[in-house]
mmCIF file of C-alpha atoms in Angstrom:
data_model
loop_
_atom_site.group_PDB
_atom_site.id
_atom_site.type_symbol
_atom_site.label_atom_id
_atom_site.label_comp_id
_atom_site.label_asym_id
_atom_site.label_seq_id
_atom_site.Cartn_x
_atom_site.Cartn_y
_atom_site.Cartn_z
ATOM 1 C CA UNK A 1 14.522 -59.611 79.078
ATOM 2 C CA UNK A 2 16.784 -57.729 81.547
ATOM 3 C CA UNK A 3 20.245 -57.702 79.538
ATOM 4 C CA UNK A 4 18.139 -56.565 76.222
ATOM 5 C CA UNK A 5 16.568 -53.648 77.839
ATOM 6 C CA UNK A 6 19.897 -50.910 78.354
ATOM 7 C CA UNK A 7 20.814 -52.529 73.993
ATOM 8 C CA UNK A 8 16.921 -51.371 73.848
ATOM 9 C CA UNK A 9 17.314 -47.889 74.943
ATOM 10 C CA UNK A 10 20.348 -47.249 72.972
ATOM 11 C CA UNK A 11 19.189 -48.196 69.372
ATOM 12 C CA UNK A 12 15.608 -46.291 70.207
ATOM 13 C CA UNK A 13 16.684 -43.797 72.242
ATOM 14 C CA UNK A 14 20.887 -43.478 71.786
ATOM 15 C CA UNK A 15 20.956 -39.131 71.571
ATOM 16 C CA UNK A 16 17.988 -38.940 73.760
ATOM 17 C CA UNK A 17 18.929 -38.914 77.853
ATOM 18 C CA UNK A 18 16.854 -39.817 80.303
ATOM 19 C CA UNK A 19 14.371 -42.200 78.817
ATOM 20 C CA UNK A 20 13.903 -45.744 79.511
ATOM 21 C CA UNK A 21 12.589 -48.341 77.344
ATOM 22 C CA UNK A 22 10.413 -51.251 78.779
ATOM 23 C CA UNK A 23 9.227 -52.845 76.126
ATOM 24 C CA UNK A 24 8.664 -53.560 72.416
ATOM 25 C CA UNK A 25 5.098 -54.914 71.001
ATOM 26 C CA UNK A 26 5.200 -55.506 67.279
ATOM 27 C CA UNK A 27 1.336 -55.968 66.184
ATOM 28 C CA UNK A 28 0.333 -56.145 62.236
ATOM 29 C CA UNK A 29 2.061 -53.222 61.035
ATOM 30 C CA UNK A 30 2.437 -50.845 64.403
ATOM 31 C CA UNK A 31 5.622 -51.145 66.562
ATOM 32 C CA UNK A 32 4.978 -49.949 70.260
ATOM 33 C CA UNK A 33 7.154 -48.612 71.921
ATOM 34 C CA UNK A 34 6.173 -48.645 75.624
ATOM 35 C CA UNK A 35 8.745 -46.423 77.777
ATOM 36 C CA UNK A 36 8.702 -43.762 80.337
ATOM 37 C CA UNK A 37 10.994 -40.807 81.943
ATOM 38 C CA UNK A 38 14.011 -41.420 84.155
ATOM 39 C CA UNK A 39 14.605 -38.111 85.397
ATOM 40 C CA UNK A 40 14.477 -37.141 89.369
ATOM 41 C CA UNK A 41 13.914 -33.320 88.846
ATOM 42 C CA UNK A 42 12.629 -31.378 86.250
ATOM 43 C CA UNK A 43 12.615 -27.314 85.533
ATOM 44 C CA UNK A 44 9.442 -25.039 85.343
ATOM 45 C CA UNK A 45 9.047 -23.526 81.986
ATOM 46 C CA UNK A 46 7.124 -20.583 83.732
ATOM 47 C CA UNK A 47 9.856 -19.458 86.075
ATOM 48 C CA UNK A 48 13.177 -21.794 85.715
ATOM 49 C CA UNK A 49 12.438 -23.717 89.393
ATOM 50 C CA UNK A 50 13.678 -26.318 89.829
ATOM 51 C CA UNK A 51 11.330 -28.896 91.293
ATOM 52 C CA UNK A 52 10.842 -32.761 92.175
ATOM 53 C CA UNK A 53 7.609 -33.339 93.702
ATOM 54 C CA UNK A 54 4.945 -35.381 91.293
ATOM 55 C CA UNK A 55 1.289 -34.042 90.768
ATOM 56 C CA UNK A 56 0.699 -37.056 88.804
ATOM 57 C CA UNK A 57 1.071 -38.888 84.711
ATOM 58 C CA UNK A 58 0.310 -39.497 81.821
ATOM 59 C CA UNK A 59 0.903 -41.190 78.706
ATOM 60 C CA UNK A 60 2.116 -39.182 75.501
ATOM 61 C CA UNK A 61 2.143 -40.908 71.744
ATOM 62 C CA UNK A 62 4.321 -39.234 70.032
ATOM 63 C CA UNK A 63 4.655 -41.398 66.008
ATOM 64 C CA UNK A 64 8.063 -41.298 65.479
ATOM 65 C CA UNK A 65 10.147 -42.418 61.642
ATOM 66 C CA UNK A 66 8.965 -45.697 60.601
ATOM 67 C CA UNK A 67 11.669 -48.458 60.602
ATOM 68 C CA UNK A 68 11.593 -51.886 58.449
ATOM 69 C CA UNK A 69 8.505 -50.601 56.696
ATOM 70 C CA UNK A 70 6.155 -50.524 60.330
ATOM 71 C CA UNK A 71 4.673 -47.846 62.074
ATOM 72 C CA UNK A 72 6.822 -46.674 65.030
ATOM 73 C CA UNK A 73 4.826 -45.289 68.248
ATOM 74 C CA UNK A 74 6.350 -44.390 71.130
ATOM 75 C CA UNK A 75 3.930 -44.850 74.592
ATOM 76 C CA UNK A 76 6.106 -42.263 76.336
ATOM 77 C CA UNK A 77 5.258 -42.011 80.733
ATOM 78 C CA UNK A 78 5.718 -38.267 81.615
ATOM 79 C CA UNK A 79 5.186 -36.519 84.838
ATOM 80 C CA UNK A 80 3.344 -34.093 85.582
ATOM 81 C CA UNK A 81 5.422 -31.891 88.380
ATOM 82 C CA UNK A 82 4.244 -28.813 91.024
ATOM 83 C CA UNK A 83 6.123 -26.506 90.703
ATOM 84 C CA UNK A 84 7.764 -24.935 93.641
ATOM 85 C CA UNK A 85 7.735 -21.395 93.683
ATOM 86 C CA UNK A 86 4.564 -19.791 94.541
ATOM 87 C CA UNK A 87 4.444 -16.757 92.727
ATOM 88 C CA UNK A 88 4.706 -18.573 89.410
ATOM 89 C CA UNK A 89 1.542 -18.394 87.881
ATOM 90 C CA UNK A 90 2.208 -22.643 86.476
ATOM 91 C CA UNK A 91 0.495 -24.519 89.876
ATOM 92 C CA UNK A 92 2.152 -28.090 87.536
ATOM 93 C CA UNK A 93 3.454 -28.298 84.378
ATOM 94 C CA UNK A 94 5.041 -32.103 82.668
ATOM 95 C CA UNK A 95 8.096 -33.060 81.612
ATOM 96 C CA UNK A 96 9.875 -32.449 78.183
ATOM 97 C CA UNK A 97 11.902 -34.746 77.070
ATOM 98 C CA UNK A 98 15.108 -32.665 75.518
ATOM 99 C CA UNK A 99 15.121 -34.797 71.622
ATOM 100 C CA UNK A 100 12.475 -36.593 71.318
ATOM 101 C CA UNK A 101 9.005 -33.899 72.841
ATOM 102 C CA UNK A 102 7.923 -31.018 72.123
ATOM 103 C CA UNK A 103 4.908 -29.608 73.519
ATOM 104 C CA UNK A 104 2.089 -30.688 72.337
ATOM 105 C CA UNK A 105 3.706 -32.078 69.652
ATOM 106 C CA UNK A 106 2.120 -35.186 68.220
ATOM 107 C CA UNK A 107 5.749 -36.269 66.113
ATOM 108 C CA UNK A 108 8.921 -37.109 68.002
ATOM 109 C CA UNK A 109 11.540 -34.688 66.674
ATOM 110 C CA UNK A 110 13.661 -37.500 64.859
ATOM 111 C CA UNK A 111 10.392 -37.316 63.124
ATOM 112 C CA UNK A 112 10.015 -34.000 62.794
ATOM 113 C CA UNK A 113 13.315 -33.252 61.125
ATOM 114 C CA UNK A 114 12.818 -35.803 58.622
ATOM 115 C CA UNK A 115 9.570 -34.272 57.590
ATOM 116 C CA UNK A 116 11.275 -29.965 57.837
ATOM 117 C CA UNK A 117 14.056 -32.163 55.273
ATOM 118 C CA UNK A 118 11.990 -33.318 52.447
ATOM 119 C CA UNK A 119 9.058 -30.157 53.086
ATOM 120 C CA UNK A 120 12.412 -27.524 52.376
ATOM 121 C CA UNK A 121 13.801 -29.663 50.138
ATOM 122 C CA UNK A 122 10.492 -30.419 48.231
ATOM 123 C CA UNK A 123 6.936 -28.051 49.046
ATOM 124 C CA UNK A 124 4.135 -29.378 49.052
ATOM 125 C CA UNK A 125 2.661 -31.953 46.864
ATOM 126 C CA UNK A 126 5.302 -33.341 45.635
ATOM 127 C CA UNK A 127 7.089 -34.020 49.311
ATOM 128 C CA UNK A 128 3.312 -35.234 50.018
ATOM 129 C CA UNK A 129 4.270 -37.967 47.664
ATOM 130 C CA UNK A 130 7.545 -38.621 49.345
ATOM 131 C CA UNK A 131 6.783 -38.549 52.786
ATOM 132 C CA UNK A 132 3.851 -41.327 51.496
ATOM 133 C CA UNK A 133 7.312 -43.544 50.333
ATOM 134 C CA UNK A 134 9.005 -43.753 53.129
ATOM 135 C CA UNK A 135 5.636 -44.295 55.120
ATOM 136 C CA UNK A 136 5.354 -40.873 56.327
ATOM 137 C CA UNK A 137 2.768 -40.460 55.122
ATOM 138 C CA UNK A 138 1.345 -36.452 55.783
ATOM 139 C CA UNK A 139 -1.007 -33.947 53.942
ATOM 140 C CA UNK A 140 0.951 -30.873 51.848
ATOM 141 C CA UNK A 141 0.091 -28.868 53.662
ATOM 142 C CA UNK A 142 1.259 -29.766 57.086
ATOM 143 C CA UNK A 143 4.886 -29.849 55.069
ATOM 144 C CA UNK A 144 4.223 -25.858 54.620
ATOM 145 C CA UNK A 145 2.782 -25.316 58.339
ATOM 146 C CA UNK A 146 6.064 -26.629 59.626
ATOM 147 C CA UNK A 147 8.301 -25.038 57.084
ATOM 148 C CA UNK A 148 6.802 -22.155 58.319
ATOM 149 C CA UNK A 149 7.275 -22.585 61.404
ATOM 150 C CA UNK A 150 11.286 -22.261 61.223
ATOM 151 C CA UNK A 151 12.418 -20.042 62.412
ATOM 152 C CA UNK A 152 14.019 -17.417 59.427
ATOM 153 C CA UNK A 153 17.975 -17.043 58.846
ATOM 154 C CA UNK A 154 19.946 -14.290 60.185
ATOM 155 C CA UNK A 155 20.590 -11.446 57.525
ATOM 156 C CA UNK A 156 24.000 -10.805 57.426
ATOM 157 C CA UNK A 157 24.249 -6.951 57.835
ATOM 158 C CA UNK A 158 25.911 -5.407 54.635
ATOM 159 C CA UNK A 159 29.785 -4.149 54.184
ATOM 160 C CA UNK A 160 29.064 -2.051 51.054
ATOM 161 C CA UNK A 161 25.975 0.353 50.170
ATOM 162 C CA UNK A 162 26.019 0.859 46.298
ATOM 163 C CA UNK A 163 23.615 3.681 44.634
ATOM 164 C CA UNK A 164 21.904 3.238 41.663
ATOM 165 C CA UNK A 165 21.579 6.746 40.055
ATOM 166 C CA UNK A 166 18.877 5.897 37.877
ATOM 167 C CA UNK A 167 16.295 4.900 40.593
#
């Protein structure tokens, strides 16, 4: 299994730094990937101060893109750190894995970006039907909520302003 573990890391989390796959279990229609973070320290989101003092850990369970018609669930062990800055209002904080997790997120960033793409292309009911087909069913309201959470595109400043005399 020790020879297979680096291959699993590259196959499952090739674009993500700081995650190590512990095991992969397939039961029925669910693939459960047990992983843990490997970073030695993390930056506090409140003050930006780096901390290596661990307060505890917990297991987050975000859903990922389906594989071979099966639901993929990642059991990710994430650590809580103690903020080293005394003036910071946060005493502890949980580390976030860039490209994989988001604060209070229940989906991985890969699944979220796929759902956003479907939502932008098809919107409500049609998008919900499409997500059923590729194995990540969500409601039309979820797709619309994901679209509205996107930042607004930048607005270009006009070079020439025309005046309409009949307006």
